[in-house]
Tab-separated table of C-alpha atoms and ligand atoms in Angstrom:
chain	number	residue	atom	x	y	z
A	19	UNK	CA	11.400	-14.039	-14.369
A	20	UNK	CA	8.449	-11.760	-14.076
A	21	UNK	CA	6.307	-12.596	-11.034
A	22	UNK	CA	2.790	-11.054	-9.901
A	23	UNK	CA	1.464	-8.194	-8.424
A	24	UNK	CA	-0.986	-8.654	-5.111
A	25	UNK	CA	-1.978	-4.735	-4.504
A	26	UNK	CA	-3.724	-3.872	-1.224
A	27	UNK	CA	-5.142	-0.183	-1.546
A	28	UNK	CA	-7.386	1.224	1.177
A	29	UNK	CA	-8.150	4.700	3.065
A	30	UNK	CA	-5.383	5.259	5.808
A	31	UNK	CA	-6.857	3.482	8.870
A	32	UNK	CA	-8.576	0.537	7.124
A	33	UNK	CA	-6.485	-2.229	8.489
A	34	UNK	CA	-4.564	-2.971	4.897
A	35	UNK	CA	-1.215	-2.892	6.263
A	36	UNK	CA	-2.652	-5.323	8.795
A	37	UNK	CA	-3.894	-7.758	6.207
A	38	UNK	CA	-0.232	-7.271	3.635
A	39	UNK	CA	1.581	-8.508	7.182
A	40	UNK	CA	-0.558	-11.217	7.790
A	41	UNK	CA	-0.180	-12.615	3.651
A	42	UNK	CA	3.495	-12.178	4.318
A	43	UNK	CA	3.660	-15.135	7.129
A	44	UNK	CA	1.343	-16.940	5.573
A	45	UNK	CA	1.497	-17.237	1.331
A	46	UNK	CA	4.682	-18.876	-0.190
A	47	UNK	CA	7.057	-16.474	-2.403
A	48	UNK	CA	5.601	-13.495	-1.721
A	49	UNK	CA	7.892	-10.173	-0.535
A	50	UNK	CA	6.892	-6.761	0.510
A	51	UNK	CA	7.897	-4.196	-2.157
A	52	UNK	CA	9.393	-0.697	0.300
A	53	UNK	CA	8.489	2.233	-0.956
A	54	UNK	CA	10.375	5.351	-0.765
A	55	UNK	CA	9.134	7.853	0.870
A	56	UNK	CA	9.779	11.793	2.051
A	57	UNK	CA	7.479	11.967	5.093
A	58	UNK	CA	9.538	11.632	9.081
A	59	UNK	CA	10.065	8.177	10.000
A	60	UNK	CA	7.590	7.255	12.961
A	61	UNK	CA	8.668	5.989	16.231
A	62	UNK	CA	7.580	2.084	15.452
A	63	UNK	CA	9.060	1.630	11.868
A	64	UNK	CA	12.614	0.866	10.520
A	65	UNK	CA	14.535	2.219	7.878
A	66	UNK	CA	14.750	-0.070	4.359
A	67	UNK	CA	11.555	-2.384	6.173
A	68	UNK	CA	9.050	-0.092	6.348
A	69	UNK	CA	10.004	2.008	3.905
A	70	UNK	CA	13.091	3.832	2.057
A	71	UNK	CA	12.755	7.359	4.368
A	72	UNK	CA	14.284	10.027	1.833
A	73	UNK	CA	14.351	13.790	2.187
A	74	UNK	CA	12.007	15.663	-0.361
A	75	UNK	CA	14.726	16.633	-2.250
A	76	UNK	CA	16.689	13.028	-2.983
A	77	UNK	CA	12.572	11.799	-4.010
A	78	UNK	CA	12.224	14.818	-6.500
A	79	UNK	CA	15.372	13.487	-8.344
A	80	UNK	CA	15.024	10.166	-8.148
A	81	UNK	CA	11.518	11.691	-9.846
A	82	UNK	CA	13.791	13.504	-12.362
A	83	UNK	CA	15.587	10.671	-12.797
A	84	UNK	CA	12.704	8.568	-14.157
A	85	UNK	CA	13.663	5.902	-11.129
A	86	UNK	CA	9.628	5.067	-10.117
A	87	UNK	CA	7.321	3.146	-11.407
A	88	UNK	CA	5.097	5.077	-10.085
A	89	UNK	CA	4.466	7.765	-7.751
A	90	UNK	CA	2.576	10.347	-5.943
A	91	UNK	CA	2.845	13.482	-3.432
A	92	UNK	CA	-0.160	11.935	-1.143
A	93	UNK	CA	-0.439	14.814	1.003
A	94	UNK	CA	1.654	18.183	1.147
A	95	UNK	CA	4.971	17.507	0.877
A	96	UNK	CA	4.846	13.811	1.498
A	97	UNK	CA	5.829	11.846	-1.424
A	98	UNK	CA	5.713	8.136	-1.974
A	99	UNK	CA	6.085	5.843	-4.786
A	100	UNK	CA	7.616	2.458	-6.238
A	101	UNK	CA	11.245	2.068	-7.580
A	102	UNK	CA	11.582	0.338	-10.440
A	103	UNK	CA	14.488	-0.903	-9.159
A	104	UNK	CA	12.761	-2.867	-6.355
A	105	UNK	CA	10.200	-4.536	-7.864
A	106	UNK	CA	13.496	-6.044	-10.301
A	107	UNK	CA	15.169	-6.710	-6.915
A	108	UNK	CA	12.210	-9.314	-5.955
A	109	UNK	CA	11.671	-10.387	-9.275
A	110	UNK	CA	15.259	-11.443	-9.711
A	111	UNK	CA	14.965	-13.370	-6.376
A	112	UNK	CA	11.725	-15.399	-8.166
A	113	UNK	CA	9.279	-13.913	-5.798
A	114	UNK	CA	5.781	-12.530	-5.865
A	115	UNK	CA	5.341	-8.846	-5.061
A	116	UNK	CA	2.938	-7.564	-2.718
A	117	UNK	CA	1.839	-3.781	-2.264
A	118	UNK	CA	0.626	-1.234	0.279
A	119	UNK	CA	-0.680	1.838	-1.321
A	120	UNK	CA	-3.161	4.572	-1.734
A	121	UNK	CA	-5.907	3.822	-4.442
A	122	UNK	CA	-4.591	6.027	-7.079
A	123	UNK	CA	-1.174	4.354	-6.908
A	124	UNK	CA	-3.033	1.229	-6.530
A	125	UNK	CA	-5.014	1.406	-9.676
A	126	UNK	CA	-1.884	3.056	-11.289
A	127	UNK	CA	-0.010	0.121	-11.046
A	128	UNK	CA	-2.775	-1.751	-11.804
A	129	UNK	CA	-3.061	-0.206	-15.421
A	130	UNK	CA	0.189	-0.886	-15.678
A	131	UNK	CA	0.576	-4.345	-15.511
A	132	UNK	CA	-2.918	-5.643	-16.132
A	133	UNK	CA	-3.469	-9.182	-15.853
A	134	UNK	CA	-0.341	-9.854	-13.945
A	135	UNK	CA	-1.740	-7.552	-10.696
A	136	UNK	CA	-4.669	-8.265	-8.535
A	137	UNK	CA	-5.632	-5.169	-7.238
A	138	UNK	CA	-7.836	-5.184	-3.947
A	139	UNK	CA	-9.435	-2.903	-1.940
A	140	UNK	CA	-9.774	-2.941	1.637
A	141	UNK	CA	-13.394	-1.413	2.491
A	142	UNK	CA	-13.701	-0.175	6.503
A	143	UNK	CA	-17.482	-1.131	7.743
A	144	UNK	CA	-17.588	2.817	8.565
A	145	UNK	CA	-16.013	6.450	8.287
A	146	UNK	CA	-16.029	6.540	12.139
A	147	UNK	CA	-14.408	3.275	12.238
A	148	UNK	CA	-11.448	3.947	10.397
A	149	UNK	CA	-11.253	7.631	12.744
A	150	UNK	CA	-11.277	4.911	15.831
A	151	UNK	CA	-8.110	3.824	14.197
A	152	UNK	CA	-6.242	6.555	13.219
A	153	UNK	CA	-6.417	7.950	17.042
A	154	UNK	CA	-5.873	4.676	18.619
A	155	UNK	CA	-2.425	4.771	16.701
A	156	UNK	CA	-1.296	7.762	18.548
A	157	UNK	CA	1.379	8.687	15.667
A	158	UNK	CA	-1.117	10.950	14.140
A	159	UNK	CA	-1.802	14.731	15.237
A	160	UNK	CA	-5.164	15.870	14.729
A	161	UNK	CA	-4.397	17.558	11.585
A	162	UNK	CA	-3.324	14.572	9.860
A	163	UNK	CA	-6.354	12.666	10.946
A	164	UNK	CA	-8.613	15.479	9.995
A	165	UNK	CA	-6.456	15.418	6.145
A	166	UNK	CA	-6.325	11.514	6.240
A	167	UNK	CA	-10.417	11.004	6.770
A	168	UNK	CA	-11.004	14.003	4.154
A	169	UNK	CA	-9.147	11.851	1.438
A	170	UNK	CA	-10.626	8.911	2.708
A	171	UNK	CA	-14.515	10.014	1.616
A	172	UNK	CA	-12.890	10.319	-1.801
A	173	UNK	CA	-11.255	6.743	-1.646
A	174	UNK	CA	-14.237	4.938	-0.828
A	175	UNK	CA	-15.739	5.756	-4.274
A	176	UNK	CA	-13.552	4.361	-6.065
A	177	UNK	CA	-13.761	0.711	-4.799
A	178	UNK	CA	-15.551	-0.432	-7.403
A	179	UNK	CA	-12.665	-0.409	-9.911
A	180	UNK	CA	-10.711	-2.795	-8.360
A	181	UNK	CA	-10.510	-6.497	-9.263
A	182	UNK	CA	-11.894	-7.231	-5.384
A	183	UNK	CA	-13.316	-5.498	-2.391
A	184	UNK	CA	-12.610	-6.754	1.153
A	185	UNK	CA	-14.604	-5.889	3.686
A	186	UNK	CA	-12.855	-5.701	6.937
A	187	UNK	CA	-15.713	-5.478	9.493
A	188	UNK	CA	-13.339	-8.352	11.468
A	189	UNK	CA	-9.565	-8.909	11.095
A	190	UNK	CA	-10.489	-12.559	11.067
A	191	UNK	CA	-12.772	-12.554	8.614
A	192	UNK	CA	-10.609	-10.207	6.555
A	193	UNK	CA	-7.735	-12.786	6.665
A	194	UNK	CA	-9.717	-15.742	5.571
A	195	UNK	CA	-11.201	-13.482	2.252
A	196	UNK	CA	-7.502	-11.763	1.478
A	197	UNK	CA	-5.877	-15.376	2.019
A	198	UNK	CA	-8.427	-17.184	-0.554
A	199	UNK	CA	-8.128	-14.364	-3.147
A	200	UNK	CA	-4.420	-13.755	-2.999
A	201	UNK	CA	-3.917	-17.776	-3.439
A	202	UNK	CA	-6.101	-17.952	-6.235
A	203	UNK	CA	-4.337	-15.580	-7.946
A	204	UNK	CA	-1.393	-17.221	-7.699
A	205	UNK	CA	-2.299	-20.754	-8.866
B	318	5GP	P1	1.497	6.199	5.664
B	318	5GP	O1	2.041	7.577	5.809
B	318	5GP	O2	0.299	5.949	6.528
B	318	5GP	O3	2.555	5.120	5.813
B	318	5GP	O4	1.000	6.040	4.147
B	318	5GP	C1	0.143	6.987	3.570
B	318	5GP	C2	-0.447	6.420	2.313
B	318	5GP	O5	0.540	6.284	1.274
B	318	5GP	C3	-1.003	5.012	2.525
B	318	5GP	O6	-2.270	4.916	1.871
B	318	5GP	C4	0.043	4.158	1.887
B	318	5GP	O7	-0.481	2.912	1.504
B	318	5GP	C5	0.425	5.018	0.695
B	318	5GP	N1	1.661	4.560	0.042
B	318	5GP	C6	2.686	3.863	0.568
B	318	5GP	N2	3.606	3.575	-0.351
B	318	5GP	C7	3.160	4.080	-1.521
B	318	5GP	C8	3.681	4.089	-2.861
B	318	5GP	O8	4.744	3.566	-3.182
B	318	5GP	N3	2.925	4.729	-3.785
B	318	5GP	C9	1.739	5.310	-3.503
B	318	5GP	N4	1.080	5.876	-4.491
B	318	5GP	N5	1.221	5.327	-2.257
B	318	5GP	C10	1.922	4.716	-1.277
């Protein structure tokens, strides 16, 4: 069976992964599609949950290989992208799929499979807001902050070509709009 595609794309620091965690417990048939990726593993996350941690080298053949879906070298030297392979995995199991991504592999994927995916974006009620964030994670040095808000000026403009914006000026209020959408969507 093919299922759907819920997309959550949003700066770094905007609360999306927040939002894609709370869907999980709470919306029927939908899984959590694990990326690959080639940046270190952080102190908090697991291997195969969080994501597929692979050296650079393994991600640029899988590249070669023609194994994603999509992908994309989001900053210097850190790659990330969807396997093919596990968006058949969840498919096969008759579940929904539901993404975490930066908004070019958001509206990538979005292209992609058109009607099927609901891409949203997750708006932060400020710049300084989502730099609150980012330090208050303490897994980011300075420099990545710094590289993450840059990219994150850029991001913002492109909220307009997703299906729907989110603002998340409260987590609360966030859950209640991403909850309504998402089931919607899935009627
Ligand atoms: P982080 O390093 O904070 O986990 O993720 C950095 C950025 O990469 C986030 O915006 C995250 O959503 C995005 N990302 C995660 N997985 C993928 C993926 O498979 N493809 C793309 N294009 N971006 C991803």
């Amino acid at each position: 069976m093919q299922g759907k595609l819920i997309i959550f794309s949003a700066p770094s620091g905007a609360g999306k992964t927040t939002i894609v965690q709370h869907l999980l417990k709470k919306v029927p048939l939908l899984e959590f599609s694990v990326s690959a990726c080639s940046r270190p593993m952080r102190k908090d996350e697991t291997q195969g949950v969080d994501y597929y941690f692979i050296s650079v080298d393994e991600f640029k053949i899988k590249i070669t290989n023609n194994d994603f879906v999509e992908w994309e070298e989001v900053y210097k030297d850190n790659f990330y992208g969807t396997l093919k392979s596990e968006i058949e995995r969840i498919w096969k199991k008759g579940h929904h799929i539901i993404f975490d991504m930066d908004v070019v592999g958001g509206l990538n994927l979005k292209k992609q499979f058109d009607k099927n995916a609901l891409a949203i974006f997750v708006m932060p009620p400020s710049i300084q807001h989502l730099e609150n964030r980012l330090k208050m994670r303490e897994t980011e040095t300075s420099e990545s902050i710094a590289r993450r808000l840059g990219k994150a000026e850029v991001e913002l403009q492109t909220a307009e070509q997703f299906d729907k914006i989110i603002l998340n000026d409260t987590l609360e209020h966030a859950f209640i709009e991403a909850e309504k959408v998402v089931n919607e969507f899935l009627l």
